[in-house]
CSV table of C-alpha atoms in Angstrom, one decimal:
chain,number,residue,atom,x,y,z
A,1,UNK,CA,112.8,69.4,114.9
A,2,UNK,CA,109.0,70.8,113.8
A,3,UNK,CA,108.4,71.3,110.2
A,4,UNK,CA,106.1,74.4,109.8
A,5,UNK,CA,104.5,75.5,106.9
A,6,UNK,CA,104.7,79.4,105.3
A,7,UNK,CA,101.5,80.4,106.7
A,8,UNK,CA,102.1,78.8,110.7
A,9,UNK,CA,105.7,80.8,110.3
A,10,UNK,CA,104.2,84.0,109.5
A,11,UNK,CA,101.7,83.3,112.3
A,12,UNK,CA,103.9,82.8,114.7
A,13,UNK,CA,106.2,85.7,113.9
A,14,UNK,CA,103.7,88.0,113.9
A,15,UNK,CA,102.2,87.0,117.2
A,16,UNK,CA,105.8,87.2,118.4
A,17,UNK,CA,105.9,90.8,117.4
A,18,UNK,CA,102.8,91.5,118.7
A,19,UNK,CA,102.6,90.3,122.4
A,20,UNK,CA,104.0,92.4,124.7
A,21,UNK,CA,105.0,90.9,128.1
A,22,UNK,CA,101.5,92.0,130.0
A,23,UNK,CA,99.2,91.1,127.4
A,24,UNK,CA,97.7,88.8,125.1
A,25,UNK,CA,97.5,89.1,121.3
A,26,UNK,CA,93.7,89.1,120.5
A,27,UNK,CA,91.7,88.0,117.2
A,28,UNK,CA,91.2,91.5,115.7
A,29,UNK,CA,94.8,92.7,116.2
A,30,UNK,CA,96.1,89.9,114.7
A,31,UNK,CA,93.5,89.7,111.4
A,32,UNK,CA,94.5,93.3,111.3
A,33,UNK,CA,98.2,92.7,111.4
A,34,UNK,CA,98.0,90.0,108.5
A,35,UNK,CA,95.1,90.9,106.4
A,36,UNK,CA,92.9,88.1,107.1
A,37,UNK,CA,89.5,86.9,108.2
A,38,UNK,CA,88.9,86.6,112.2
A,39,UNK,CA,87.6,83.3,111.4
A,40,UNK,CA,90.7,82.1,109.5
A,41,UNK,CA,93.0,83.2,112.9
A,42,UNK,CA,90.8,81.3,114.7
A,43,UNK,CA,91.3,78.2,112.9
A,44,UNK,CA,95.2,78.3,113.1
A,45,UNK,CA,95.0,79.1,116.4
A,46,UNK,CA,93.2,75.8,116.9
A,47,UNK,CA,96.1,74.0,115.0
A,48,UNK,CA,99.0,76.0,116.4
A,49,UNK,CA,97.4,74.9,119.9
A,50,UNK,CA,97.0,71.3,119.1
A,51,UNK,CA,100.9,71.7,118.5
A,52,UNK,CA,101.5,72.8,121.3
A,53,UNK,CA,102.9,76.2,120.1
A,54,UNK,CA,100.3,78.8,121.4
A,55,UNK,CA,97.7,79.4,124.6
A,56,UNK,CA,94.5,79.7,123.0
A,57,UNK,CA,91.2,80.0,124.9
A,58,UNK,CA,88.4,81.6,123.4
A,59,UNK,CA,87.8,85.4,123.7
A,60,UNK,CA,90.8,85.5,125.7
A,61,UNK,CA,93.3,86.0,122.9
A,62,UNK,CA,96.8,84.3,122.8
A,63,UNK,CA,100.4,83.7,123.2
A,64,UNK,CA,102.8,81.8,122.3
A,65,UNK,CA,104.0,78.8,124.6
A,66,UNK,CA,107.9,78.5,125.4
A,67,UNK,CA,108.4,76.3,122.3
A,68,UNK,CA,106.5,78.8,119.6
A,69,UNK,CA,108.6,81.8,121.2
A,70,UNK,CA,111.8,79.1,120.1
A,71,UNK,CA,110.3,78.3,117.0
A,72,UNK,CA,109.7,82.1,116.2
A,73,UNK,CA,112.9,83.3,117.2
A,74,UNK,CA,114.5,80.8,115.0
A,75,UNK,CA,112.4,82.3,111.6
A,76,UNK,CA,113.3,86.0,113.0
A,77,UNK,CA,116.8,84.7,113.1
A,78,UNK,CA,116.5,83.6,109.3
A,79,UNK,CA,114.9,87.0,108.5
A,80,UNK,CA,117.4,89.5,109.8
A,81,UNK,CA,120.2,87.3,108.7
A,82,UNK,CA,119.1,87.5,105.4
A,83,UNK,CA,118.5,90.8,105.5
A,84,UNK,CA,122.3,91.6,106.0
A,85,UNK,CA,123.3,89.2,103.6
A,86,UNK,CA,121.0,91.1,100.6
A,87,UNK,CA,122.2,94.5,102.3
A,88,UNK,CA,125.7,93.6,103.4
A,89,UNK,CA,126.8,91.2,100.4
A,90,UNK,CA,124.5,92.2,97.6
A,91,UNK,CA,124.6,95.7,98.5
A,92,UNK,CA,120.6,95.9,98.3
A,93,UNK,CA,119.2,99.1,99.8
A,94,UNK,CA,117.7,98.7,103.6
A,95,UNK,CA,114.1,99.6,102.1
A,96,UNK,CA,114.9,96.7,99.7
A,97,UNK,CA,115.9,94.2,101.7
A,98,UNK,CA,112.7,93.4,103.9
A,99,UNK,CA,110.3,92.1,101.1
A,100,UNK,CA,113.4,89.8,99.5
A,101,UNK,CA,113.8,88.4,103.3
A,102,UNK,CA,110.3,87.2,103.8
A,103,UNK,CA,110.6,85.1,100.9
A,104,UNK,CA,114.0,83.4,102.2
A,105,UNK,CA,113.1,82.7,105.9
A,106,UNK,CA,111.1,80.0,105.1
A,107,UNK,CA,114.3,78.5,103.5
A,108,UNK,CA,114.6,76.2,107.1
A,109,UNK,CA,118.3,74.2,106.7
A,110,UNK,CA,119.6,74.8,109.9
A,111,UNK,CA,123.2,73.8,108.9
A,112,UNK,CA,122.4,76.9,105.9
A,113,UNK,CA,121.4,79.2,108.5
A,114,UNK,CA,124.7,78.4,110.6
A,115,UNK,CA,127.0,78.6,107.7
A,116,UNK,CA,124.9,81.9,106.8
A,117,UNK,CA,125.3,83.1,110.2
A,118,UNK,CA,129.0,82.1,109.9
A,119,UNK,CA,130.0,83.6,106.4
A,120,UNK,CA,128.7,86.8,107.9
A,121,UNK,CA,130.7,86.9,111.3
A,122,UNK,CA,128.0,86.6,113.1
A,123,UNK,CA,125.8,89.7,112.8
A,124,UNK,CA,124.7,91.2,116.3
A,125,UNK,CA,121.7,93.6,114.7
A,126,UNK,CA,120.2,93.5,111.0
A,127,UNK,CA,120.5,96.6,108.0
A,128,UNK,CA,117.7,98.6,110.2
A,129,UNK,CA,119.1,97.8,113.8
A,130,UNK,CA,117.3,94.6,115.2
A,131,UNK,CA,119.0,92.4,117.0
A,132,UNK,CA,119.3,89.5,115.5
A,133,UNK,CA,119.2,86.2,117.7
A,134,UNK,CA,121.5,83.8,118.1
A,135,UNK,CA,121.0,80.0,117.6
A,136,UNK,CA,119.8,80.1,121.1
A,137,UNK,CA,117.7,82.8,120.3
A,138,UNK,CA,119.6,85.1,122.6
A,139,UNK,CA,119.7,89.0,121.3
A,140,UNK,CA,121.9,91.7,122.3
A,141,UNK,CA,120.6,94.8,124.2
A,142,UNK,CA,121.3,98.7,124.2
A,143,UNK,CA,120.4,101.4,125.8
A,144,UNK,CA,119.0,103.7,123.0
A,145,UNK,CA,116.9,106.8,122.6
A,146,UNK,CA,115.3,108.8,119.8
A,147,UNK,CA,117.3,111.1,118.2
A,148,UNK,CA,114.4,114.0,119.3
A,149,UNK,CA,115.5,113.0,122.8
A,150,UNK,CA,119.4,113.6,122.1
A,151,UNK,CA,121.0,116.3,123.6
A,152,UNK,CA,122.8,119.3,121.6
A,153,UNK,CA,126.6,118.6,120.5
A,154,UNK,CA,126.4,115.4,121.9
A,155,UNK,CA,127.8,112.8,119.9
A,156,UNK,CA,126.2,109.7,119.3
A,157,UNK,CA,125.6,106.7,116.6
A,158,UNK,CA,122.5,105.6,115.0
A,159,UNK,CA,121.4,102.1,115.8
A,160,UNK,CA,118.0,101.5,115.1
A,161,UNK,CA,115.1,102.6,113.1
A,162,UNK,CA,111.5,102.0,114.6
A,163,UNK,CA,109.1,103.0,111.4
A,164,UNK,CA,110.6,100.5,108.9
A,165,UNK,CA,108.2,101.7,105.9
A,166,UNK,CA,109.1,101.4,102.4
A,167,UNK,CA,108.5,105.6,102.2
A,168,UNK,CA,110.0,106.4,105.4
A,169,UNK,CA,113.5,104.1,104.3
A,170,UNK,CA,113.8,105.9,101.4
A,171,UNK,CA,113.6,109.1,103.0
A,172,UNK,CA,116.5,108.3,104.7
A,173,UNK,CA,118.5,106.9,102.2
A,174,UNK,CA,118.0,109.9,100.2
A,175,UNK,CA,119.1,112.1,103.2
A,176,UNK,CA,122.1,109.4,103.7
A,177,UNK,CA,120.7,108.7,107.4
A,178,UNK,CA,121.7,104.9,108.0
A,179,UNK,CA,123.0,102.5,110.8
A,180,UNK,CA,126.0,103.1,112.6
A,181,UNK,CA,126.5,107.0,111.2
A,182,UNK,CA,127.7,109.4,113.6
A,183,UNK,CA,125.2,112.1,114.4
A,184,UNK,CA,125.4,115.3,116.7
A,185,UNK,CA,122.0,117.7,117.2
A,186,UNK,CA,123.6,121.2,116.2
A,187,UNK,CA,120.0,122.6,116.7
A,188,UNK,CA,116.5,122.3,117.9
A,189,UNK,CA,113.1,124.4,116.5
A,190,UNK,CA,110.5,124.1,119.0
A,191,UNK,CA,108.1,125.9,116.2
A,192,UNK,CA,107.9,122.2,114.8
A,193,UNK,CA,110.2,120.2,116.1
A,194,UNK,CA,112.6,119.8,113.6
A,195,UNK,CA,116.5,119.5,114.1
A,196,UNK,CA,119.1,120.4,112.8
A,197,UNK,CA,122.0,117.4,112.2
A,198,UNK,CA,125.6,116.6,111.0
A,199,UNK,CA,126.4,113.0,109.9
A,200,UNK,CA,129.5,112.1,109.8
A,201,UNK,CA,131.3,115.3,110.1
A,202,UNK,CA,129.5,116.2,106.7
A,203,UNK,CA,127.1,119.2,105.9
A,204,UNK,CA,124.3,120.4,108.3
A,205,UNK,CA,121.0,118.9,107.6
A,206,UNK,CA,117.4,119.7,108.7
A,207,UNK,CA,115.2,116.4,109.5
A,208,UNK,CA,111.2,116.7,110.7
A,209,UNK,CA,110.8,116.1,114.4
A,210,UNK,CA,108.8,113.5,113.0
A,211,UNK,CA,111.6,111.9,111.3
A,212,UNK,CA,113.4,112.2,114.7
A,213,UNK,CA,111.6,110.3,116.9
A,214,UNK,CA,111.5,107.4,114.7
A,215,UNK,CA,115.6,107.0,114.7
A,216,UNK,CA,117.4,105.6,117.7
A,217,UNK,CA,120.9,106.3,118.6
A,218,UNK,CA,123.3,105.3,121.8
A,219,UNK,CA,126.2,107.8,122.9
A,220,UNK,CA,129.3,106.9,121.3
């Protein structure tokens, strides 16, 4: 099994989150995304390639080879799992959670992880909704769409939240928005978009359209 250092697992997560299946990941996005120097990205990519664990040419950006998608699966794995634990054990708020987690996915036991993953029942998706892989690096699927896109009275459940900002987390914990509530749209206001919701058979609430379009639900 490859040993990897902090700074290759944060590389190769990131690149994982930033390829899409068309394109490449290129210099600028990536220096962006981490708040380094193009010049240091270059040299990992250099070292990453010499592993064997990126494509790398030159002004033609990058991505990850079969085995650094496994590798980076397998630190996304120790993330999100984490990230349940501190949420689902700890009872750490979700906009808590994600800071704690990067420190304890470099933590690389394998039997940990397993007995982690175990201890937990196996977790399908983490406190904000991503799925979380398996030790094959296999994640479940659902159909999901924003809750701007829901139609009225229809009842659904919250599965996923795409902006995972500190601010924006705390905006819905405040509001008592989380994972797995059961919403219905009792309104729509086309002025600015907002809605309003019911949770849980609680109170009406009015969210920004804004808001809206960055939670996911599936009917349920």
């Amino acid at each position: 099994m490859l040993n990897f250092s902090a700074s290759e697992e944060n590389y190769l997560k990131t690149i994982f989150h930033l390829q899409t299946k068309d394109n490449n990941v290129t210099t600028n996005e990536l220096a962006e995304r981490l708040h380094t120097r193009p010049a240091s990205i270059t040299d990992m990519m250099k070292k990453l390639k010499t592993r064997k664990l990126v494509n790398y040419q030159p002004y033609q950006g990058f991505r990850l080879t079969l085995e650094g998608k496994k590798a980076a699966l397998n630190i996304i794995r120790r993330h999100r799992l984490w990230e349940y634990f501190l949420a689902s054990k700890l009872k750490f708020n979700w906009d808590e959670v994600h800071e704690v987690a990067e420190q304890l996915e470099h933590v690389s036991n394998k039997k940990l992880i397993d007995k982690l993953d175990e201890y937990l029942a196996y977790p399908k998706f983490d406190p904000h909704g991503d799925p979380i892989p398996d030790t094959h690096g296999k994640m479940e699927t659902s159909k999901q769409i924003s809750l701007a896109e829901l139609h009225l009275n229809r009842r659904a459940r919250i599965c996923y939240v795409a902006n995972q900002s500190e601010l924006l987390l705390e905006h819905l914990h405040e509001k008592k928005i989380k994972i797995g509530a059961l919403v219905i749209v009792k309104r729509k206001f086309s002025y600015d978009d907002s809605l309003e919701i019911k949770l849980d058979n609680k109170p009406a609430l009015t969210i920004s359209g804004q808001l809206a379009k960055n939670v996911f639900v599936r009917h349920g």
